[in-house]
Amino acid sequence: MGPPQAESILREAISLGIDKAILLSDRAFAGADTWATSLTLKSAIEKIENWKIIILGKQTLDGDTGQVGPELAHMLNIPFIGYASSINEITKNKIIIKRLMDDRYETFELRLPVAFSVGKDINVPRVPSLRGKLKAKNEKIPVWGISEIEISPDLVGLEGSYTQVIKIFTPQHVHETKIIEGSPDEQVEELYKNLKDLKII
């Protein structure tokens, strides 16, 4: 899902080995928050027959929320696993996924269909083959808009978004340092008074 120039990244994916690609692109999709984005993707996915696995990135580079994956899975009523680091086993009906947490790994066995998000540690992308590059160059990538996925304009893009980004900025950090002098007992008493004034204790 993206502007027309997003076709280039889909061609790169085809050169790396995927079978087919579809670009969701329509001016009506512009300005979508995570909810409207998830609803648009859901509508497109439901037009594809016999899908079993949805693989998503951990988060986007612009919004950086990581919300589309779980929202999409919720809309499709399927399980979701975040931060997948490896696929240990996959069969016709189930998948075993290992994910990385801050202090441990967790392993899940899930019945298909399923959605999961991955980080950069999931694999090392292969080098495109000559055959893959030729296929990517000649492949016709269909572009789906509102009419193709049969969704109402008031449910997508800015119109269908519950949130809007008004401003993005880096917050200013202000650090104030105070040196407490005196004997250890005096320092403790002064520190206690300061913390109490700040309503920390």
CSV table of C-alpha atoms in Angstrom, one decimal:
chain,number,residue,atom,x,y,z
A,1,MET,CA,0.0,0.0,0.0
A,2,GLY,CA,1.6,3.3,-1.1
A,3,PRO,CA,2.0,5.8,-3.9
A,4,PRO,CA,2.7,4.7,-7.5
A,5,GLN,CA,6.5,4.8,-7.0
A,6,ALA,CA,6.1,2.0,-4.4
A,7,GLU,CA,6.0,-0.3,-7.4
A,8,SER,CA,9.8,-0.3,-7.5
A,9,ILE,CA,10.1,-2.1,-4.1
A,10,LEU,CA,7.6,-4.7,-5.2
A,11,ARG,CA,9.7,-5.4,-8.3
A,12,GLU,CA,12.7,-5.8,-6.1
A,13,ALA,CA,10.7,-8.3,-4.0
A,14,ILE,CA,9.8,-10.2,-7.1
A,15,SER,CA,13.5,-10.3,-8.1
A,16,LEU,CA,14.2,-11.9,-4.7
A,17,GLY,CA,11.7,-14.7,-5.3
A,18,ILE,CA,8.1,-13.8,-4.6
A,19,ASP,CA,5.6,-15.0,-7.1
A,20,LYS,CA,3.2,-12.1,-7.4
A,21,ALA,CA,2.7,-8.5,-6.1
A,22,ILE,CA,-0.3,-6.2,-5.9
A,23,LEU,CA,0.0,-2.5,-5.3
A,24,LEU,CA,-2.7,-0.7,-3.3
A,25,SER,CA,-2.6,2.8,-4.5
A,26,ASP,CA,-5.4,5.4,-4.7
A,27,ARG,CA,-5.5,9.1,-3.8
A,28,ALA,CA,-8.3,8.2,-1.4
A,29,PHE,CA,-5.8,6.1,0.7
A,30,ALA,CA,-3.7,9.2,1.5
A,31,GLY,CA,-3.4,10.4,5.1
A,32,ALA,CA,-4.5,7.1,6.5
A,33,ASP,CA,-3.8,6.4,10.2
A,34,THR,CA,-3.1,2.8,11.4
A,35,TRP,CA,-6.8,1.9,11.6
A,36,ALA,CA,-7.7,3.1,8.1
A,37,THR,CA,-4.5,1.4,6.7
A,38,SER,CA,-5.4,-1.9,8.4
A,39,LEU,CA,-8.9,-1.7,7.1
A,40,THR,CA,-7.6,-1.1,3.5
A,41,LEU,CA,-5.2,-4.0,3.8
A,42,LYS,CA,-8.0,-6.3,5.2
A,43,SER,CA,-10.3,-5.4,2.3
A,44,ALA,CA,-7.5,-6.3,-0.2
A,45,ILE,CA,-6.5,-9.5,1.5
A,46,GLU,CA,-10.1,-10.8,1.6
A,47,LYS,CA,-10.1,-10.6,-2.3
A,48,ILE,CA,-7.1,-13.0,-2.4
A,49,GLU,CA,-8.1,-16.6,-2.2
A,50,ASN,CA,-6.6,-19.3,0.0
A,51,TRP,CA,-4.2,-17.0,2.0
A,52,LYS,CA,-2.8,-18.6,5.1
A,53,ILE,CA,0.1,-16.4,6.4
A,54,ILE,CA,0.4,-12.6,6.6
A,55,ILE,CA,4.0,-11.4,7.3
A,56,LEU,CA,4.4,-7.7,8.3
A,57,GLY,CA,7.3,-5.5,9.2
A,58,LYS,CA,7.7,-4.6,12.8
A,59,GLN,CA,6.9,-1.0,12.2
A,60,THR,CA,7.0,1.7,9.5
A,61,LEU,CA,9.8,4.3,9.3
A,62,ASP,CA,7.4,7.2,9.4
A,63,GLY,CA,4.7,6.5,12.0
A,64,ASP,CA,6.8,4.0,13.9
A,65,THR,CA,3.8,2.7,15.8
A,66,GLY,CA,3.8,-1.0,15.2
A,67,GLN,CA,0.0,-1.0,15.3
A,68,VAL,CA,-1.0,-2.2,11.8
A,69,GLY,CA,-0.1,-5.8,12.4
A,70,PRO,CA,-2.2,-6.4,15.5
A,71,GLU,CA,-5.1,-4.3,14.1
A,72,LEU,CA,-5.1,-6.2,10.8
A,73,ALA,CA,-5.1,-9.5,12.6
A,74,HIS,CA,-8.0,-8.3,14.9
A,75,MET,CA,-10.0,-7.3,11.9
A,76,LEU,CA,-9.4,-10.7,10.2
A,77,ASN,CA,-10.1,-12.5,13.5
A,78,ILE,CA,-6.8,-14.4,13.3
A,79,PRO,CA,-3.9,-14.8,15.9
A,80,PHE,CA,-1.0,-12.3,15.8
A,81,ILE,CA,2.6,-12.7,17.0
A,82,GLY,CA,4.9,-9.7,17.2
A,83,TYR,CA,8.7,-9.6,16.9
A,84,ALA,CA,9.1,-13.0,15.2
A,85,SER,CA,12.8,-13.9,14.9
A,86,SER,CA,12.5,-17.3,13.2
A,87,ILE,CA,10.0,-19.8,11.8
A,88,ASN,CA,10.9,-23.2,13.3
A,89,GLU,CA,8.4,-25.3,11.4
A,90,ILE,CA,5.5,-24.9,9.0
A,91,THR,CA,3.0,-27.4,7.8
A,92,LYS,CA,-0.4,-27.3,5.9
A,93,ASN,CA,-2.3,-26.4,9.1
A,94,LYS,CA,0.2,-25.0,11.7
A,95,ILE,CA,3.3,-22.9,12.2
A,96,ILE,CA,5.8,-22.7,15.0
A,97,ILE,CA,7.3,-19.3,15.5
A,98,LYS,CA,10.0,-18.1,17.8
A,99,ARG,CA,10.1,-14.5,18.9
A,100,LEU,CA,12.7,-12.3,20.6
A,101,MET,CA,11.8,-10.5,23.8
A,102,ASP,CA,13.9,-8.1,25.9
A,103,ASP,CA,15.3,-10.9,28.1
A,104,ARG,CA,14.2,-14.2,26.5
A,105,TYR,CA,12.9,-16.1,23.5
A,106,GLU,CA,9.3,-17.4,23.3
A,107,THR,CA,8.0,-20.2,21.0
A,108,PHE,CA,4.5,-20.4,19.8
A,109,GLU,CA,2.6,-23.1,17.9
A,110,LEU,CA,-0.3,-21.6,16.0
A,111,ARG,CA,-3.0,-22.9,13.8
A,112,LEU,CA,-3.2,-21.2,10.4
A,113,PRO,CA,-4.2,-18.7,9.2
A,114,VAL,CA,-2.0,-16.3,11.2
A,115,ALA,CA,-0.3,-12.9,11.1
A,116,PHE,CA,3.1,-12.0,12.5
A,117,SER,CA,5.5,-9.1,12.4
A,118,VAL,CA,9.3,-9.6,11.9
A,119,GLY,CA,12.4,-7.6,12.6
A,120,LYS,CA,15.6,-7.5,10.6
A,121,ASP,CA,17.0,-10.6,12.4
A,122,ILE,CA,14.4,-12.9,10.7
A,123,ASN,CA,16.8,-13.6,7.7
A,124,VAL,CA,19.4,-12.3,5.4
A,125,PRO,CA,17.8,-11.4,2.0
A,126,ARG,CA,19.1,-13.5,-0.9
A,127,VAL,CA,20.9,-11.9,-3.9
A,128,PRO,CA,18.6,-11.5,-6.9
A,129,SER,CA,19.3,-14.0,-9.6
A,130,LEU,CA,19.4,-13.1,-13.3
A,131,ARG,CA,16.1,-14.9,-13.9
A,132,GLY,CA,14.6,-13.1,-10.9
A,133,LYS,CA,15.7,-9.7,-12.3
A,134,LEU,CA,14.2,-10.5,-15.7
A,135,LYS,CA,10.9,-11.7,-14.1
A,136,ALA,CA,10.7,-8.5,-12.0
A,137,LYS,CA,11.3,-6.3,-15.1
A,138,ASN,CA,8.6,-8.0,-17.2
A,139,GLU,CA,6.1,-8.7,-14.4
A,140,LYS,CA,2.8,-6.8,-14.7
A,141,ILE,CA,1.9,-5.5,-11.2
A,142,PRO,CA,-1.8,-4.8,-10.8
A,143,VAL,CA,-2.8,-1.6,-9.0
A,144,TRP,CA,-5.9,-1.8,-6.8
A,145,GLY,CA,-7.8,1.2,-5.7
A,146,ILE,CA,-11.1,1.8,-4.0
A,147,SER,CA,-13.2,0.3,-6.7
A,148,GLU,CA,-11.0,-2.9,-6.9
A,149,ILE,CA,-11.2,-3.6,-3.2
A,150,GLU,CA,-14.8,-2.5,-3.0
A,151,ILE,CA,-14.5,-0.3,0.1
A,152,SER,CA,-16.4,3.0,0.9
A,153,PRO,CA,-14.3,6.2,0.5
A,154,ASP,CA,-15.3,7.3,4.0
A,155,LEU,CA,-13.6,4.3,5.6
A,156,VAL,CA,-10.1,4.9,4.1
A,157,GLY,CA,-7.5,7.5,4.0
A,158,LEU,CA,-7.8,10.7,6.0
A,159,GLU,CA,-11.6,10.4,5.9
A,160,GLY,CA,-11.6,7.0,7.6
A,161,SER,CA,-8.9,7.9,10.2
A,162,TYR,CA,-9.6,8.3,13.9
A,163,THR,CA,-6.3,10.1,14.5
A,164,GLN,CA,-4.3,12.7,12.6
A,165,VAL,CA,-0.7,13.7,13.0
A,166,ILE,CA,-0.7,17.5,13.4
A,167,LYS,CA,3.0,17.9,14.2
A,168,ILE,CA,6.1,15.8,14.6
A,169,PHE,CA,9.0,17.2,16.6
A,170,THR,CA,11.8,16.1,18.9
A,171,PRO,CA,11.0,17.1,22.5
A,172,GLN,CA,13.4,19.4,24.2
A,173,HIS,CA,15.1,17.8,27.3
A,174,VAL,CA,15.9,20.2,30.1
A,175,HIS,CA,18.2,19.0,32.9
A,176,GLU,CA,18.6,21.0,36.1
A,177,THR,CA,21.4,20.0,38.4
A,178,LYS,CA,21.7,21.0,42.0
A,179,ILE,CA,24.7,20.3,44.3
A,180,ILE,CA,23.9,19.8,47.9
A,181,GLU,CA,26.7,20.7,50.3
A,182,GLY,CA,27.2,20.1,54.0
A,183,SER,CA,27.7,17.1,56.2
A,184,PRO,CA,26.1,13.8,55.3
A,185,ASP,CA,23.2,14.3,57.7
A,186,GLU,CA,22.6,17.8,56.3
A,187,GLN,CA,22.8,16.5,52.7
A,188,VAL,CA,20.3,13.8,53.4
A,189,GLU,CA,17.9,16.3,55.1
A,190,GLU,CA,18.2,18.8,52.2
A,191,LEU,CA,17.7,16.0,49.6
A,192,TYR,CA,14.6,14.7,51.5
A,193,LYS,CA,13.2,18.3,51.6
A,194,ASN,CA,13.8,18.8,47.9
A,195,LEU,CA,12.1,15.5,47.0
A,196,LYS,CA,9.2,16.3,49.2
A,197,ASP,CA,8.8,19.7,47.6
A,198,LEU,CA,8.8,18.1,44.1
A,199,LYS,CA,6.1,15.6,45.5
A,200,ILE,CA,8.3,12.7,44.5
A,201,ILE,CA,8.0,11.3,48.1
